[in-house]
mmCIF file of C-alpha atoms and ligand atoms in Angstrom:
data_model
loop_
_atom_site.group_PDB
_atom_site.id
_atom_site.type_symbol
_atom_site.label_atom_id
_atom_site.label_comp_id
_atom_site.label_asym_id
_atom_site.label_seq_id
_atom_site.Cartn_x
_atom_site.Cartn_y
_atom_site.Cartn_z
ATOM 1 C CA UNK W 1 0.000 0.000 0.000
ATOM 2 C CA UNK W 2 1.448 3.623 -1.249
ATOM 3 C CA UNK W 3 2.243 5.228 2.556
ATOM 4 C CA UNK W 4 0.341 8.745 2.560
ATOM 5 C CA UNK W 5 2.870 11.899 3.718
ATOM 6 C CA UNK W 6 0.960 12.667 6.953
ATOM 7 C CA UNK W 7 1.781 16.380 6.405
ATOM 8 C CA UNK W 8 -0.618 16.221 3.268
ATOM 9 C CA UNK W 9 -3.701 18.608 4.314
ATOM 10 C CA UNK W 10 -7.063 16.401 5.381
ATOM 11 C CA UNK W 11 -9.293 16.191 2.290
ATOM 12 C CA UNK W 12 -12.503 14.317 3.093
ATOM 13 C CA UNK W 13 -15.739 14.033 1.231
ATOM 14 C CA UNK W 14 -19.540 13.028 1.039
ATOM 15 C CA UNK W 15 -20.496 10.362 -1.821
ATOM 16 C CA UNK W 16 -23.904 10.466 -2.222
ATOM 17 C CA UNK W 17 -25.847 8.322 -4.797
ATOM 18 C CA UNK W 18 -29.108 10.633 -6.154
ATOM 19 C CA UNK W 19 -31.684 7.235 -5.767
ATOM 20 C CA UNK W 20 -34.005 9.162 -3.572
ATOM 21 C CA UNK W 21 -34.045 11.570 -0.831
ATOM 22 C CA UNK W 22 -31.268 12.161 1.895
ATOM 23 C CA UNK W 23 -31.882 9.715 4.641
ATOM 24 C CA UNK W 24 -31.071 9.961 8.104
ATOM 25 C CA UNK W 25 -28.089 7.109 7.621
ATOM 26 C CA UNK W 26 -26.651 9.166 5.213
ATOM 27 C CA UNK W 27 -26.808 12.145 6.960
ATOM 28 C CA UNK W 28 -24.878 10.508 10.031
ATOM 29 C CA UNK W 29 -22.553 9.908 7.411
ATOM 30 C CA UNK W 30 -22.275 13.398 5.878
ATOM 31 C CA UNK W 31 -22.026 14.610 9.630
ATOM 32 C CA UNK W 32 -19.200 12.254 10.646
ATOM 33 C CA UNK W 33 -16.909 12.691 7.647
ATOM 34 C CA UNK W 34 -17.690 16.434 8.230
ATOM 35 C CA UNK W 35 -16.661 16.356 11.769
ATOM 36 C CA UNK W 36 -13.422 14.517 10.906
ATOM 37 C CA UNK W 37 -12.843 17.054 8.351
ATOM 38 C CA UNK W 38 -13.144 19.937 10.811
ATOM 39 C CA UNK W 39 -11.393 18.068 13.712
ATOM 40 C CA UNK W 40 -8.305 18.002 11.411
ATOM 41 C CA UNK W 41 -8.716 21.349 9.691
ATOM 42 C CA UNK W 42 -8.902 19.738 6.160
ATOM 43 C CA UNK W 43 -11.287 20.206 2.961
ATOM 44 C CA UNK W 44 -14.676 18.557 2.830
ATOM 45 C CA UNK W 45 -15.776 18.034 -0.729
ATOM 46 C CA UNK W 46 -19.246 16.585 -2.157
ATOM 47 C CA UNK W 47 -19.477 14.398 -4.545
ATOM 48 C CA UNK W 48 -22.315 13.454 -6.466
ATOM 49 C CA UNK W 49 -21.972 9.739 -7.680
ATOM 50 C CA UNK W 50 -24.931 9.865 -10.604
ATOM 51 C CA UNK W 51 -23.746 7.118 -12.656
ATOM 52 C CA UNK W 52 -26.257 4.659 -12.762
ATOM 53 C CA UNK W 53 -29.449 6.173 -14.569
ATOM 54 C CA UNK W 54 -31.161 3.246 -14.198
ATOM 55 C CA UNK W 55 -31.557 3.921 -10.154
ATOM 56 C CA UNK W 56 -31.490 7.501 -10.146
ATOM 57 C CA UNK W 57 -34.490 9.950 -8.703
ATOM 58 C CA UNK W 58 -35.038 12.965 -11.021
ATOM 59 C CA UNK W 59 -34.295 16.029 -9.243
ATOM 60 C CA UNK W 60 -32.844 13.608 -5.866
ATOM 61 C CA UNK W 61 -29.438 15.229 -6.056
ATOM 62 C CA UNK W 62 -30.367 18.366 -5.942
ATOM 63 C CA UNK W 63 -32.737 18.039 -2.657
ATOM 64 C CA UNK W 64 -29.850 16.027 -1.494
ATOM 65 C CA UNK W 65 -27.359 19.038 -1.475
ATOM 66 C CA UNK W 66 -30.448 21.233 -0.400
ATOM 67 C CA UNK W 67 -30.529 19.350 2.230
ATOM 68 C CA UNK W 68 -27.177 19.185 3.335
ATOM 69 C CA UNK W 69 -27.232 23.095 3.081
ATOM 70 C CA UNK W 70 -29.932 22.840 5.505
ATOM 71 C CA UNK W 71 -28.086 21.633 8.125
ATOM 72 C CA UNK W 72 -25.274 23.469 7.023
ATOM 73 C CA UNK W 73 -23.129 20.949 5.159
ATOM 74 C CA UNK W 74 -21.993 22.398 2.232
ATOM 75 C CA UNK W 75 -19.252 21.558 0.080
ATOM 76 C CA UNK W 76 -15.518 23.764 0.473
ATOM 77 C CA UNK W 77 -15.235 23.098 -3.288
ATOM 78 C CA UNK W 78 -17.285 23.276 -6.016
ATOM 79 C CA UNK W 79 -19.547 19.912 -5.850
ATOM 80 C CA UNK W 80 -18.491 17.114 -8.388
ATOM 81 C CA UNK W 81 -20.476 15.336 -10.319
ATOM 82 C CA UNK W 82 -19.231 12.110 -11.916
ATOM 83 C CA UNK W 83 -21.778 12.307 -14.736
ATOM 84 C CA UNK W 84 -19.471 14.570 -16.286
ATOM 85 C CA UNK W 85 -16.297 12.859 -15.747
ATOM 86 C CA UNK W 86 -16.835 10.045 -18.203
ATOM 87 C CA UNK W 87 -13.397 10.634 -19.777
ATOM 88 C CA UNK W 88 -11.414 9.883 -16.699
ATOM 89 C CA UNK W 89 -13.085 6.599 -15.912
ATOM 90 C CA UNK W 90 -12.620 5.567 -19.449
ATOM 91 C CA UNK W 91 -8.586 6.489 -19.366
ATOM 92 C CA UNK W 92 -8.562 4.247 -16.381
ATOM 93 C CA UNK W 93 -10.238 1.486 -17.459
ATOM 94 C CA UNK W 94 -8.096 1.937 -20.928
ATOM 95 C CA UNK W 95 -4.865 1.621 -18.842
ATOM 96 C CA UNK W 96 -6.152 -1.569 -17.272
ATOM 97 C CA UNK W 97 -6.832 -3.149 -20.096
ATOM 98 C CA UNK W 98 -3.366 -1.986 -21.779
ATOM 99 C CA UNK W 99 -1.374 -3.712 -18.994
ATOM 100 C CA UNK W 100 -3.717 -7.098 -18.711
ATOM 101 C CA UNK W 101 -5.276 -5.845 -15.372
ATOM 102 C CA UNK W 102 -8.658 -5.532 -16.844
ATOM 103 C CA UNK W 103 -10.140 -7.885 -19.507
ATOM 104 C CA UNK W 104 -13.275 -8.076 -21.417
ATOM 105 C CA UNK W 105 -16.175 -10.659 -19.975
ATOM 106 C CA UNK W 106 -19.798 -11.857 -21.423
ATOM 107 C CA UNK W 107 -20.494 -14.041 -18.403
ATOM 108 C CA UNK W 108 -24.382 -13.740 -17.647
ATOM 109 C CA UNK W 109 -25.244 -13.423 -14.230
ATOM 110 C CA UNK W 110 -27.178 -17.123 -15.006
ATOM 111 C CA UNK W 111 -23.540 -18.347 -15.879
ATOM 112 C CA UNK W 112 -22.116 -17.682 -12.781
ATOM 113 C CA UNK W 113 -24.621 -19.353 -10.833
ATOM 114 C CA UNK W 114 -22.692 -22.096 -10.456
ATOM 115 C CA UNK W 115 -20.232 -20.260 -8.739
ATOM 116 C CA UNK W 116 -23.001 -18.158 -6.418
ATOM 117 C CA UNK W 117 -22.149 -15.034 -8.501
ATOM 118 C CA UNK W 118 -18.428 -14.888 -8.123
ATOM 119 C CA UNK W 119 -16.623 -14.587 -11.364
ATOM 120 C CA UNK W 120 -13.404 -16.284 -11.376
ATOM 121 C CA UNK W 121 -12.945 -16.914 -14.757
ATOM 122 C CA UNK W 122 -14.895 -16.716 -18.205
ATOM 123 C CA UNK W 123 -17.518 -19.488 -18.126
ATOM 124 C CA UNK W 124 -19.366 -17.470 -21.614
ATOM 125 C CA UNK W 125 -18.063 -16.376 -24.887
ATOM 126 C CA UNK W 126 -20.818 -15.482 -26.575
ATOM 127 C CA UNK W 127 -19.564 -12.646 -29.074
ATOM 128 C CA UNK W 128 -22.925 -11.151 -29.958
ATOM 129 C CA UNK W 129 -23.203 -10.080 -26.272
ATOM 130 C CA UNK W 130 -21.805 -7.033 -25.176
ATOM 131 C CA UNK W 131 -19.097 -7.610 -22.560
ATOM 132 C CA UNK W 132 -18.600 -6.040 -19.471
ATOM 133 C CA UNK W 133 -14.633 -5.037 -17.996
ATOM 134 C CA UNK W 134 -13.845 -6.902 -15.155
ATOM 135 C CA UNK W 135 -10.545 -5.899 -13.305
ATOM 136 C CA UNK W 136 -8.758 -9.625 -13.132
ATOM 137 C CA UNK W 137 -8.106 -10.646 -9.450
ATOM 138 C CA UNK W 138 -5.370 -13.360 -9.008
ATOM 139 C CA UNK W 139 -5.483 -16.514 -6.839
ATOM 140 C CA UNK W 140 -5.029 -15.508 -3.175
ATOM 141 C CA UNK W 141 -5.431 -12.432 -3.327
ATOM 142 C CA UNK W 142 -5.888 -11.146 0.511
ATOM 143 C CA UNK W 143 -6.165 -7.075 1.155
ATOM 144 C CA UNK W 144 -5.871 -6.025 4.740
ATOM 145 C CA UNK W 145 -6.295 -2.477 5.891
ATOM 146 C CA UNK W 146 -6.501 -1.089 9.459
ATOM 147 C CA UNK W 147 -10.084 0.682 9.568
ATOM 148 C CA UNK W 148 -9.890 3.823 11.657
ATOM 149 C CA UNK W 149 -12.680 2.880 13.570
ATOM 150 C CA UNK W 150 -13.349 -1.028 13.422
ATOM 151 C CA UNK W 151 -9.757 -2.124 13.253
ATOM 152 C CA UNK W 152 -7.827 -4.294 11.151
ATOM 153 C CA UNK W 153 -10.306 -5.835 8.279
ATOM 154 C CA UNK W 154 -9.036 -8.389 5.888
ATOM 155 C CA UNK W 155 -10.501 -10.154 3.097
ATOM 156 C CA UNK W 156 -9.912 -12.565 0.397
ATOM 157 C CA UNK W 157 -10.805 -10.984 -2.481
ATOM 158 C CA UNK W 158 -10.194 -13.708 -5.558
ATOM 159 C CA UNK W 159 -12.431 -16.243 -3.478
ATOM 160 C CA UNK W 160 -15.416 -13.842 -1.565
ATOM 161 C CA UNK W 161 -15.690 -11.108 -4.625
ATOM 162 C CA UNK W 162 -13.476 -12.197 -7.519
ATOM 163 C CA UNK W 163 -13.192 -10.655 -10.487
ATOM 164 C CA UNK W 164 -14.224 -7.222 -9.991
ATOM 165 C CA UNK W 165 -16.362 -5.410 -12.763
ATOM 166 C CA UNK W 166 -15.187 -1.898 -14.446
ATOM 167 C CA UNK W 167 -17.737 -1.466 -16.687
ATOM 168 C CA UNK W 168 -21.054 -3.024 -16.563
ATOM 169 C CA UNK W 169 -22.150 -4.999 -19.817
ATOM 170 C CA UNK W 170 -25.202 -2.413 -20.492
ATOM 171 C CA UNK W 171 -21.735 0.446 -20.713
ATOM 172 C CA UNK W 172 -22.533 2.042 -17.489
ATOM 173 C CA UNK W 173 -19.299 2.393 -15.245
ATOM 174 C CA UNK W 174 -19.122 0.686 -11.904
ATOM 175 C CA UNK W 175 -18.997 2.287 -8.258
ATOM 176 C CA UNK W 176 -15.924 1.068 -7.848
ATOM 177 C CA UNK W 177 -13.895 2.466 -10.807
ATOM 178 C CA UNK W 178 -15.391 5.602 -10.719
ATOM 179 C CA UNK W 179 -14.686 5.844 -6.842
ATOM 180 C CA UNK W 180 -11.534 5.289 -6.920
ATOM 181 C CA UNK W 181 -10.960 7.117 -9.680
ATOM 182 C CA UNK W 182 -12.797 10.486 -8.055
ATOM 183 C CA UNK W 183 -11.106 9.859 -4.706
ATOM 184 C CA UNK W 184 -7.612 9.752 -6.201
ATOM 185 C CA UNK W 185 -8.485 12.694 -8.821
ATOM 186 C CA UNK W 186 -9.631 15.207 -5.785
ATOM 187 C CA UNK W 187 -6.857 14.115 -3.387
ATOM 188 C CA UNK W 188 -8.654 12.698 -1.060
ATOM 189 C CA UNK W 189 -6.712 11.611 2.002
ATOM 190 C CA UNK W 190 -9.488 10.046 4.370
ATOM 191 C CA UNK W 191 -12.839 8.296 3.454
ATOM 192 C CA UNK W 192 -15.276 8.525 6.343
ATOM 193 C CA UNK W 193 -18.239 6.492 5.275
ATOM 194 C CA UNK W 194 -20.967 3.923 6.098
ATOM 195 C CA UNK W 195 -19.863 0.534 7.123
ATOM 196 C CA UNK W 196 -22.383 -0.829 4.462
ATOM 197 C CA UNK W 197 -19.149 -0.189 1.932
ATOM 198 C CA UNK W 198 -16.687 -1.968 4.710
ATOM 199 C CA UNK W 199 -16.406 -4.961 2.382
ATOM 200 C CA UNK W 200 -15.887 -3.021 -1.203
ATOM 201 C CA UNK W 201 -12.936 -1.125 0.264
ATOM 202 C CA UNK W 202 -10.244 -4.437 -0.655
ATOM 203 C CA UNK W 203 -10.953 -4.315 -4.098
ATOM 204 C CA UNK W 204 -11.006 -0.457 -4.202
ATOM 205 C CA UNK W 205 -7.788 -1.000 -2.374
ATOM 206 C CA UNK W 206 -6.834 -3.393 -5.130
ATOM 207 C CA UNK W 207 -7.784 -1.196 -7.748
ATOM 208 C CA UNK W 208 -5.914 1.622 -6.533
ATOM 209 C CA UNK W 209 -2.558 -0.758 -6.552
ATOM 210 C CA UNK W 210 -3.718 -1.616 -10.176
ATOM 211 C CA UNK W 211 -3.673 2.168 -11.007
ATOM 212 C CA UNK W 212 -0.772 3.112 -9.178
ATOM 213 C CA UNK W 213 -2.811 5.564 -7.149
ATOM 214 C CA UNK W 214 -2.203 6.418 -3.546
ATOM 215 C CA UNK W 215 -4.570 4.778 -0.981
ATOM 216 C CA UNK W 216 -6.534 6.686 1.557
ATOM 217 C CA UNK W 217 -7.003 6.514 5.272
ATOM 218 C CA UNK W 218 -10.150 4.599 5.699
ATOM 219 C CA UNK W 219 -12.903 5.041 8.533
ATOM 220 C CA UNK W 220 -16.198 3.020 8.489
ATOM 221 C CA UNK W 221 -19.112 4.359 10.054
ATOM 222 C CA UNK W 222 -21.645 2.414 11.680
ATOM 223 C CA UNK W 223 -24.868 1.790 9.720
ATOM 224 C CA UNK W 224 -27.836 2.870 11.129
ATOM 225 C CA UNK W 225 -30.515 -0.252 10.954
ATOM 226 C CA UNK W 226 -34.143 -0.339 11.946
ATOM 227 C CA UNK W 227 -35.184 -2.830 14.878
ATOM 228 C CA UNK W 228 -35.628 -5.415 12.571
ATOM 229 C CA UNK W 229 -31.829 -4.985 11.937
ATOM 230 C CA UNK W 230 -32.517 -3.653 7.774
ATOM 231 C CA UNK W 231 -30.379 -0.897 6.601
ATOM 232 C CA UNK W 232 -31.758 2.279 7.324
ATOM 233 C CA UNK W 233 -31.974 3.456 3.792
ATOM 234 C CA UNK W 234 -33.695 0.610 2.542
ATOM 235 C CA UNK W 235 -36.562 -0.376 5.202
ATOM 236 C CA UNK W 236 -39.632 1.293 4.968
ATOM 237 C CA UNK W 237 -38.723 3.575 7.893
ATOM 238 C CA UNK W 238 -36.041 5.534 5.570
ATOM 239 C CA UNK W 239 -37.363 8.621 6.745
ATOM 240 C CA UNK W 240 -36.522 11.841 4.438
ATOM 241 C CA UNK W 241 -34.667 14.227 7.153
ATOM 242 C CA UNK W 242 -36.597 17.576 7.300
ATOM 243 C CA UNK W 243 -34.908 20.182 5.955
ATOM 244 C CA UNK W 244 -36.975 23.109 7.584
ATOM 245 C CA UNK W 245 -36.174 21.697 11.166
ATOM 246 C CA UNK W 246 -32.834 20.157 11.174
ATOM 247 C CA UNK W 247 -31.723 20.427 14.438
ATOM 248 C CA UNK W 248 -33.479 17.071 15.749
ATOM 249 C CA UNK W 249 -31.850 15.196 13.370
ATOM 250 C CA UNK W 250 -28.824 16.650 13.876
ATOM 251 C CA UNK W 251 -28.772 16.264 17.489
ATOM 252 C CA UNK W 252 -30.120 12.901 16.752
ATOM 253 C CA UNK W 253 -26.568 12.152 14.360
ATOM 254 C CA UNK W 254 -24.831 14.094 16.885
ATOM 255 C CA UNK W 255 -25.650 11.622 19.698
ATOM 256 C CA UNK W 256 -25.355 8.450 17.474
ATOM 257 C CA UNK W 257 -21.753 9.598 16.681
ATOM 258 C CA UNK W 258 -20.914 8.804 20.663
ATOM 259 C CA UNK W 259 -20.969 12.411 21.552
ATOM 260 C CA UNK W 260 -22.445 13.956 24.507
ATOM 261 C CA UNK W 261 -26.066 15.098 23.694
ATOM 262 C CA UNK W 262 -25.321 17.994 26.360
ATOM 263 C CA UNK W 263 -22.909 19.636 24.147
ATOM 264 C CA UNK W 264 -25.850 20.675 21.749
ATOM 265 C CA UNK W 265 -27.786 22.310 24.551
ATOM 266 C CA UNK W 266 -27.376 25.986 23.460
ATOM 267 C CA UNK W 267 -27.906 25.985 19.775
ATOM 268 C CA UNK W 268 -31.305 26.959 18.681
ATOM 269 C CA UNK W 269 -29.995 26.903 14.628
ATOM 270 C CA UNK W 270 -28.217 24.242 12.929
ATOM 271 C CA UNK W 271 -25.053 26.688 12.183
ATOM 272 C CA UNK W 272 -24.525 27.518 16.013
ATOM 273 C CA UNK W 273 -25.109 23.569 16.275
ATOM 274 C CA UNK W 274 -22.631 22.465 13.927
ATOM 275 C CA UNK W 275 -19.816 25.138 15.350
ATOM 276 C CA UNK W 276 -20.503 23.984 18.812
ATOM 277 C CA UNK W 277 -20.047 20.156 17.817
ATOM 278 C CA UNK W 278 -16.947 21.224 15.443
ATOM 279 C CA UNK W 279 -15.461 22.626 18.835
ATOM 280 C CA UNK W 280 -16.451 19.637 21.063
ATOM 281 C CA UNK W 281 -16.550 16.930 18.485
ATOM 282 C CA UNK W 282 -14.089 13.714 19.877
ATOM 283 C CA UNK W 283 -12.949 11.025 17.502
ATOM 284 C CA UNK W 284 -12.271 8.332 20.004
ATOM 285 C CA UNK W 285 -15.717 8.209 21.371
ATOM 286 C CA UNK W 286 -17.156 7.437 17.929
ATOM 287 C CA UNK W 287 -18.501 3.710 18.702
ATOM 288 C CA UNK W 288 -16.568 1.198 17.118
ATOM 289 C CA UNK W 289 -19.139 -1.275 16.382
ATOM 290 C CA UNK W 290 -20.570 -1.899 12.387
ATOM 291 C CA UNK W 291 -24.159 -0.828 13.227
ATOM 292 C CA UNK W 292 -26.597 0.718 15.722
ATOM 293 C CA UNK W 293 -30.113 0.527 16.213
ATOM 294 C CA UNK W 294 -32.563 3.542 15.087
ATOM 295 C CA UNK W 295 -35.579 3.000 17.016
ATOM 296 C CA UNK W 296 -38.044 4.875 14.063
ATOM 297 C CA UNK W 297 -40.675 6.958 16.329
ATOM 298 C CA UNK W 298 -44.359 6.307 14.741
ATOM 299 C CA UNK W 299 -44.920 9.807 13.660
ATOM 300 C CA UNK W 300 -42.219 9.930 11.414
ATOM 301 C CA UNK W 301 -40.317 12.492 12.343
ATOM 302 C CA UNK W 302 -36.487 12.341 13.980
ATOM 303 C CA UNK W 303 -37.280 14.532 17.071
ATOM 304 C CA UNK W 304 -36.913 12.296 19.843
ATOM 305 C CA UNK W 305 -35.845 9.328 17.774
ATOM 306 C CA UNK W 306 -32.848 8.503 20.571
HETATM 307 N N1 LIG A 1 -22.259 6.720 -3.482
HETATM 308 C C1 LIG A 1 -22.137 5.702 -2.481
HETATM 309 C C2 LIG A 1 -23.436 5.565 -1.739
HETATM 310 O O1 LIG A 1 -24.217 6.503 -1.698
HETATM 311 C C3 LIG A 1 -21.077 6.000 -1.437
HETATM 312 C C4 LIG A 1 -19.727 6.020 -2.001
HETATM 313 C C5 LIG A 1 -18.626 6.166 -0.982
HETATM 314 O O2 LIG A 1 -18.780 6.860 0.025
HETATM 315 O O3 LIG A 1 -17.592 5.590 -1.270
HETATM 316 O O4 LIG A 1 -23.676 4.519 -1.168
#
């Protein structure tokens, strides 16, 4: 793994995918990598990650930065959006398949089934079907990184993910080219993000090694699950965070994050709230654990949700 120069300024960012409105996981999200931003004195860029058409919510990613605004999230730089970065995904993906990293595949879902999804090598070569990119990944291949909140995480990548794809057979690019692309194009030094993407970070790790590009300081928050124990975001109790009264929420994220509820006591506006927290915000009482209960309060709203 490239070392990063620990004098390099901070540089975090936000991800989010426009598939609906900004839910209350992602905002814990938003708020921790902002926190961790502020705590070091670094950048905190936005980064809208509209490359999959198919899922996206017309209009979602601009309530989704309206909403961050609300709470007073907003972006030091001027807010990418990867819809209009084709040509850098497509220079990667040409230098992968220059050097033999990356190689062209018309395995069907169906004809992996065999092997429970996980492509390991071409079972298909049908030549009237358009072929996805897959990024090859050897035999025992095993990525380890130390996670800045859950510790060391390791994981076999050519036997629980295998061949990783680039570019999807219908041409749209992958989240993990274009993510590691984006990260490495806007210098980003730390990734502060849900612990739902714990397990894609080896082969963005791997990809990164396959580029040549530097790797980031990771840190995974935990995911935010309903009592049933589904993700947050894709339960029925998603619940839209309200951008004309954000300081529940916030307070709500706030507390989640491990900090001291009394700390918020003062601020009647989400800006005073956010500079309070960005004075009294602690990394080491984040919890280090993958996921924590949101107990969804029947009138769905967030007041009084903790
Ligand atoms: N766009 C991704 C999502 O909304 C997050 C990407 C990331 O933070 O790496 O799930």
């Amino acid at each position: 793994m490239t070392e990063r120069d620990p004098s390099t300024p901070y540089r975090g960012r936000f991800a989010p995918s426009p598939t609906g409105a900004l839910h209350f996981g992602s905002l814990l999200a938003a708020l921790g990598s902002w926190l961790l931003t502020r705590h070091h004195d670094g950048h905190w860029l936005v980064r809208v990650e509209d490359l999959d058409p198919p899922r996206e919510v017309p209009g979602a990613a601009q309530r989704q930065l309206a909403t961050l605004a609300a709470f007073g999230l907003v972006s030091d730089e001027p807010v990418v959006w990867q819809s209009g970065r084709h040509p850098l995904y497509a220079d990667a993906l040409s230098q992968l398949l220059a050097d033999g990293s990356a190689f062209e595949c018309r395995c069907s879902r169906t004809d992996l089934a065999a092997s429970g999804g996980i492509h390991r090598r071409c079972v298909a070569h049908d030549p009237a079907r358009p072929p996805a990119v897959r990024l090859r990944v050897v035999d025992d291949t095993t990525v380890a990184f130390q996670d800045g909140l859950q510790g060391e995480v390791k994981q076999q990548v050519d036997r629980d993910v295998g061949d990783v794809v680039l570019r999807r057979a219908d041409g749209f690019w992958a989240y993990q080219l274009a993510v590691v692309v984006d990260d490495a194009a806007q210098g980003i030094t730390h990734v502060v993000r849900g612990a739902d993407l714990l397990d894609s970070t080896p082969r963005q790790i791997l990809l990164q090694r396959a580029l040549g590009l530097p790797t980031p300081a990771y840190l995974h928050l935990p995911l935010i699950v309903d009592a049933e124990g589904h993700k947050l975001s894709k339960s029925m109790a998603a619940l839209p965070v309200d951008d004309d009264a954000p300081l529940p929420a916030l307070r709500a994220a706030w507390q989640l994050l491990g900090q001291p509820p009394t700390a918020l006591d003062g601020a009647r506006t989400a800006a005073v709230a956010l500079q309070l927290a960005r004075r009294e915000f602690r990394p080491d009482r984040l919890p280090k654990v993958t996921s924590l209960t949101f107990a969804a309060p029947h009138n769905n709203h967030v007041a009084g949700a903790v």
